[in-house]
mmCIF file of C-alpha atoms in Angstrom:
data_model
loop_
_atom_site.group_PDB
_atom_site.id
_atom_site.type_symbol
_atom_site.label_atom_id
_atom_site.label_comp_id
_atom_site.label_asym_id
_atom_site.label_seq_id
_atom_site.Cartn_x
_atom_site.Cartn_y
_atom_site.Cartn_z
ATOM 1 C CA UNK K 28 -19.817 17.418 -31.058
ATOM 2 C CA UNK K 29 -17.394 19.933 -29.357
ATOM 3 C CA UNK K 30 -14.098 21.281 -31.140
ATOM 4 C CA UNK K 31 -11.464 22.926 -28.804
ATOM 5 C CA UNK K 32 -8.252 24.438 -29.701
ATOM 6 C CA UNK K 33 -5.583 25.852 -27.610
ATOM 7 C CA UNK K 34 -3.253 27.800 -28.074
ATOM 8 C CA UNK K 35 -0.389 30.304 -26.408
ATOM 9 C CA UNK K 36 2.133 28.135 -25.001
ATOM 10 C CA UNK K 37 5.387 28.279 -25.291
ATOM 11 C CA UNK K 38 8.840 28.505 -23.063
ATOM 12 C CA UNK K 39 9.269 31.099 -20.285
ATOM 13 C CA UNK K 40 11.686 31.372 -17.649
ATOM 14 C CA UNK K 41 10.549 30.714 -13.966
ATOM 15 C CA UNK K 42 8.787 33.568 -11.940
ATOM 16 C CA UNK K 43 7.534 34.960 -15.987
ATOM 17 C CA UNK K 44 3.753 34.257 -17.411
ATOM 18 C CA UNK K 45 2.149 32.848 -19.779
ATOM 19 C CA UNK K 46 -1.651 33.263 -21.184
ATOM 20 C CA UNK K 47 -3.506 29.901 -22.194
ATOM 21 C CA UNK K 48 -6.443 30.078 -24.504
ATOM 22 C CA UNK K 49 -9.533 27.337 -26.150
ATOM 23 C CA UNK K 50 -11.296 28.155 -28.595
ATOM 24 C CA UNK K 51 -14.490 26.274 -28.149
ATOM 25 C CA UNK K 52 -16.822 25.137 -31.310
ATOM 26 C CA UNK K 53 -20.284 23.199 -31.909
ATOM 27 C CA UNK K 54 -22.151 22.245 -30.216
ATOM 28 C CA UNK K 55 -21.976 24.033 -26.476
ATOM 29 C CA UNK K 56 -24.312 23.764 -24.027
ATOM 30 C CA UNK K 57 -24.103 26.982 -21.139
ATOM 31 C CA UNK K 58 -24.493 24.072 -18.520
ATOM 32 C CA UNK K 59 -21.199 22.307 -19.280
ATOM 33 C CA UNK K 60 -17.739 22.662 -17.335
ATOM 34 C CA UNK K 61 -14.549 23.570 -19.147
ATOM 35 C CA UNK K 62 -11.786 22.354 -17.444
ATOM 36 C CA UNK K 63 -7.645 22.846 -17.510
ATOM 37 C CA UNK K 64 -5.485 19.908 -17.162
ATOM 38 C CA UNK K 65 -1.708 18.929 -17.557
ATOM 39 C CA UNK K 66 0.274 16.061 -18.177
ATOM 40 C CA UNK K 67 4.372 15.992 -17.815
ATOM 41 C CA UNK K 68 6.222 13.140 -19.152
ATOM 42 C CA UNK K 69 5.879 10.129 -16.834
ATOM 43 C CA UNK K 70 2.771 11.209 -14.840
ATOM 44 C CA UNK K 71 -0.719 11.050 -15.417
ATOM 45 C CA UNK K 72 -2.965 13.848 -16.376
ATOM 46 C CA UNK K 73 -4.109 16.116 -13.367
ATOM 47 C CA UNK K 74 -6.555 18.935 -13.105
ATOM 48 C CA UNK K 75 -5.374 22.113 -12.934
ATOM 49 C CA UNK K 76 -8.565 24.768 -12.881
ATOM 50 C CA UNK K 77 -12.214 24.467 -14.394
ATOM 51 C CA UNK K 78 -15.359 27.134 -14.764
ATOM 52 C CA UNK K 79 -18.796 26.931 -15.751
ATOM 53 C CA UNK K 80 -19.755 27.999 -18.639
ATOM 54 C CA UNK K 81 -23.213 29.560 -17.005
ATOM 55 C CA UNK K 82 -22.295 30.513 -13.735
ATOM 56 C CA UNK K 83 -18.816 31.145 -14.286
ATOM 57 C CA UNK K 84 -17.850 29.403 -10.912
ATOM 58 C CA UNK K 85 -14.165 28.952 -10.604
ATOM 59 C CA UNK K 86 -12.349 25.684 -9.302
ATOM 60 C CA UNK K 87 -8.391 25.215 -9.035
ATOM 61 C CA UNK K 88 -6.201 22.845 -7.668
ATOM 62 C CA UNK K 89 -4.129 23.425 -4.692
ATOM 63 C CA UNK K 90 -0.918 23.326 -6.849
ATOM 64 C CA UNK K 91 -2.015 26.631 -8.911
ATOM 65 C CA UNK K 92 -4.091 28.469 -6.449
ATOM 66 C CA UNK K 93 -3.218 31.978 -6.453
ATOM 67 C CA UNK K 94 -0.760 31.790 -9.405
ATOM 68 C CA UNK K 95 -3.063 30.498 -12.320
ATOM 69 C CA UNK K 96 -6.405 32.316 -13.322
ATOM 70 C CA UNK K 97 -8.853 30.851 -15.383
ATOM 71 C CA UNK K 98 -11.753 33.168 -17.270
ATOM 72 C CA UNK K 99 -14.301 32.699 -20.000
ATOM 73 C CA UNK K 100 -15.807 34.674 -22.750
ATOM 74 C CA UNK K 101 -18.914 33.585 -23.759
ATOM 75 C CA UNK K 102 -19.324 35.832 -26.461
ATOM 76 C CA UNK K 103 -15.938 33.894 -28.567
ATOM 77 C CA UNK K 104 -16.736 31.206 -26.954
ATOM 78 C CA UNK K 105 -13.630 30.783 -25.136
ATOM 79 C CA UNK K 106 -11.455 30.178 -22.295
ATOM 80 C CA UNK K 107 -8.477 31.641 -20.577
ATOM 81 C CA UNK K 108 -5.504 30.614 -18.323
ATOM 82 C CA UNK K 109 -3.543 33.132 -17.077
ATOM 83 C CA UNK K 110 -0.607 31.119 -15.832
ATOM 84 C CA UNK K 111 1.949 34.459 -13.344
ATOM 85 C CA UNK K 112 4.661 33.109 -11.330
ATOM 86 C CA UNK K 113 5.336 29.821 -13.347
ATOM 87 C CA UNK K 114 7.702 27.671 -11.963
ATOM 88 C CA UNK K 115 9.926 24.899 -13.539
ATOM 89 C CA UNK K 116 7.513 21.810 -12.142
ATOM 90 C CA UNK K 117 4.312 23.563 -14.456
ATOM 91 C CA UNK K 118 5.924 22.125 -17.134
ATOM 92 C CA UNK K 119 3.883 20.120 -19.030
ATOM 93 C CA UNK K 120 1.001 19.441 -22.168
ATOM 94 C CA UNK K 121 -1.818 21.568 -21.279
ATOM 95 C CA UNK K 122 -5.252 19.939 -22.613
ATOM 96 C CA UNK K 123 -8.729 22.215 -22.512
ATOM 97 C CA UNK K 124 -11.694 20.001 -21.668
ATOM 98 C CA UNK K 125 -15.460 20.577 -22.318
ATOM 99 C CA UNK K 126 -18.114 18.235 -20.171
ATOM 100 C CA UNK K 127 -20.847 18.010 -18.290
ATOM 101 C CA UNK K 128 -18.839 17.372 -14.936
ATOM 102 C CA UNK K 129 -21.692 16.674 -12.922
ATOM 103 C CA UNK K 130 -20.207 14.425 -10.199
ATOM 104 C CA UNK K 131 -16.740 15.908 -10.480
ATOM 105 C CA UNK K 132 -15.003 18.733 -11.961
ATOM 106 C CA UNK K 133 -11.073 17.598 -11.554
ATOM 107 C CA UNK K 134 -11.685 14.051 -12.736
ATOM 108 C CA UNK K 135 -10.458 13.687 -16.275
ATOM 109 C CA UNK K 136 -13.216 11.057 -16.946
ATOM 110 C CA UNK K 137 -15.983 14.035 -16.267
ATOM 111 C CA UNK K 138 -15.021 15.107 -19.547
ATOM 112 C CA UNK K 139 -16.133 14.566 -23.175
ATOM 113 C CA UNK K 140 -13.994 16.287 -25.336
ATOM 114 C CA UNK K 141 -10.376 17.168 -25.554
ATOM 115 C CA UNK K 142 -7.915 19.461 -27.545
ATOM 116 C CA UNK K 143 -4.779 18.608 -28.513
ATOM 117 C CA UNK K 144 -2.528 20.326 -26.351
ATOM 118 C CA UNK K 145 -0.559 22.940 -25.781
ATOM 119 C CA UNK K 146 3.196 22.349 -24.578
ATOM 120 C CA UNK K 147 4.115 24.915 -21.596
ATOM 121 C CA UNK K 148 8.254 24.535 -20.321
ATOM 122 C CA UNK K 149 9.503 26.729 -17.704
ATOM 123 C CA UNK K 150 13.225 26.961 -16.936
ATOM 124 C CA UNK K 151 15.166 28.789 -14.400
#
């Protein structure tokens, strides 16, 4: 069993940052993926950016690329987003995710266990 908990989000005007973390607990293995996603009211949840917990390989989708930056430390067991140059359509629940991801690192259903969620609004 896996326990995540994020934290760090908030309200920020459009063009500021904001810095995502999970805390990760149990029982971890180094081979799983921990993943990013986001869910706004009305849609369904999408991927946002995942790493490896071993190799520390780096995924994102197209949406965040170059704006969002996602990091580990294995030593607290956790992971980062560093969200620069939000805009007002990142607004959403942001949910950590800890899995295997073998076939798939965006696809929700890769993924075992879930936080609760972190609400991130950006206005202009």
């Amino acid at each position: 069993q896996v326990q995540l908990v994020e934290s760090g989000g908030g309200l920020v005007q459009a063009g500021g940052s904001l810095r995502l973390s999970c805390a990760a607990s149990g029982r971890i293995f180094s081979s799983y993926c921990m993943g990013w996603f986001r869910q706004a009211p009305g849609k369904e949840r999408e991927f946002v950016a995942a790493i490896r917990w071993s190799s520390g390989n780096t995924y994102y989708a197209d949406s965040v690329k170059g704006r969002f930056t996602i990091s580990r430390d294995n030593a607290k067991n956790t992971v980062y987003l560093q969200m620069n140059s939000l805009k007002p359509e990142d607004t959403a629940v942001y949910y950590c995710a800890s899995g295997r991801a073998r076939s798939s690192y965006y696809s929700p259903i890769e993924y075992d266990y879930w936080g609760q969620g972190t609400q991130v609004t950006v206005y202009w």
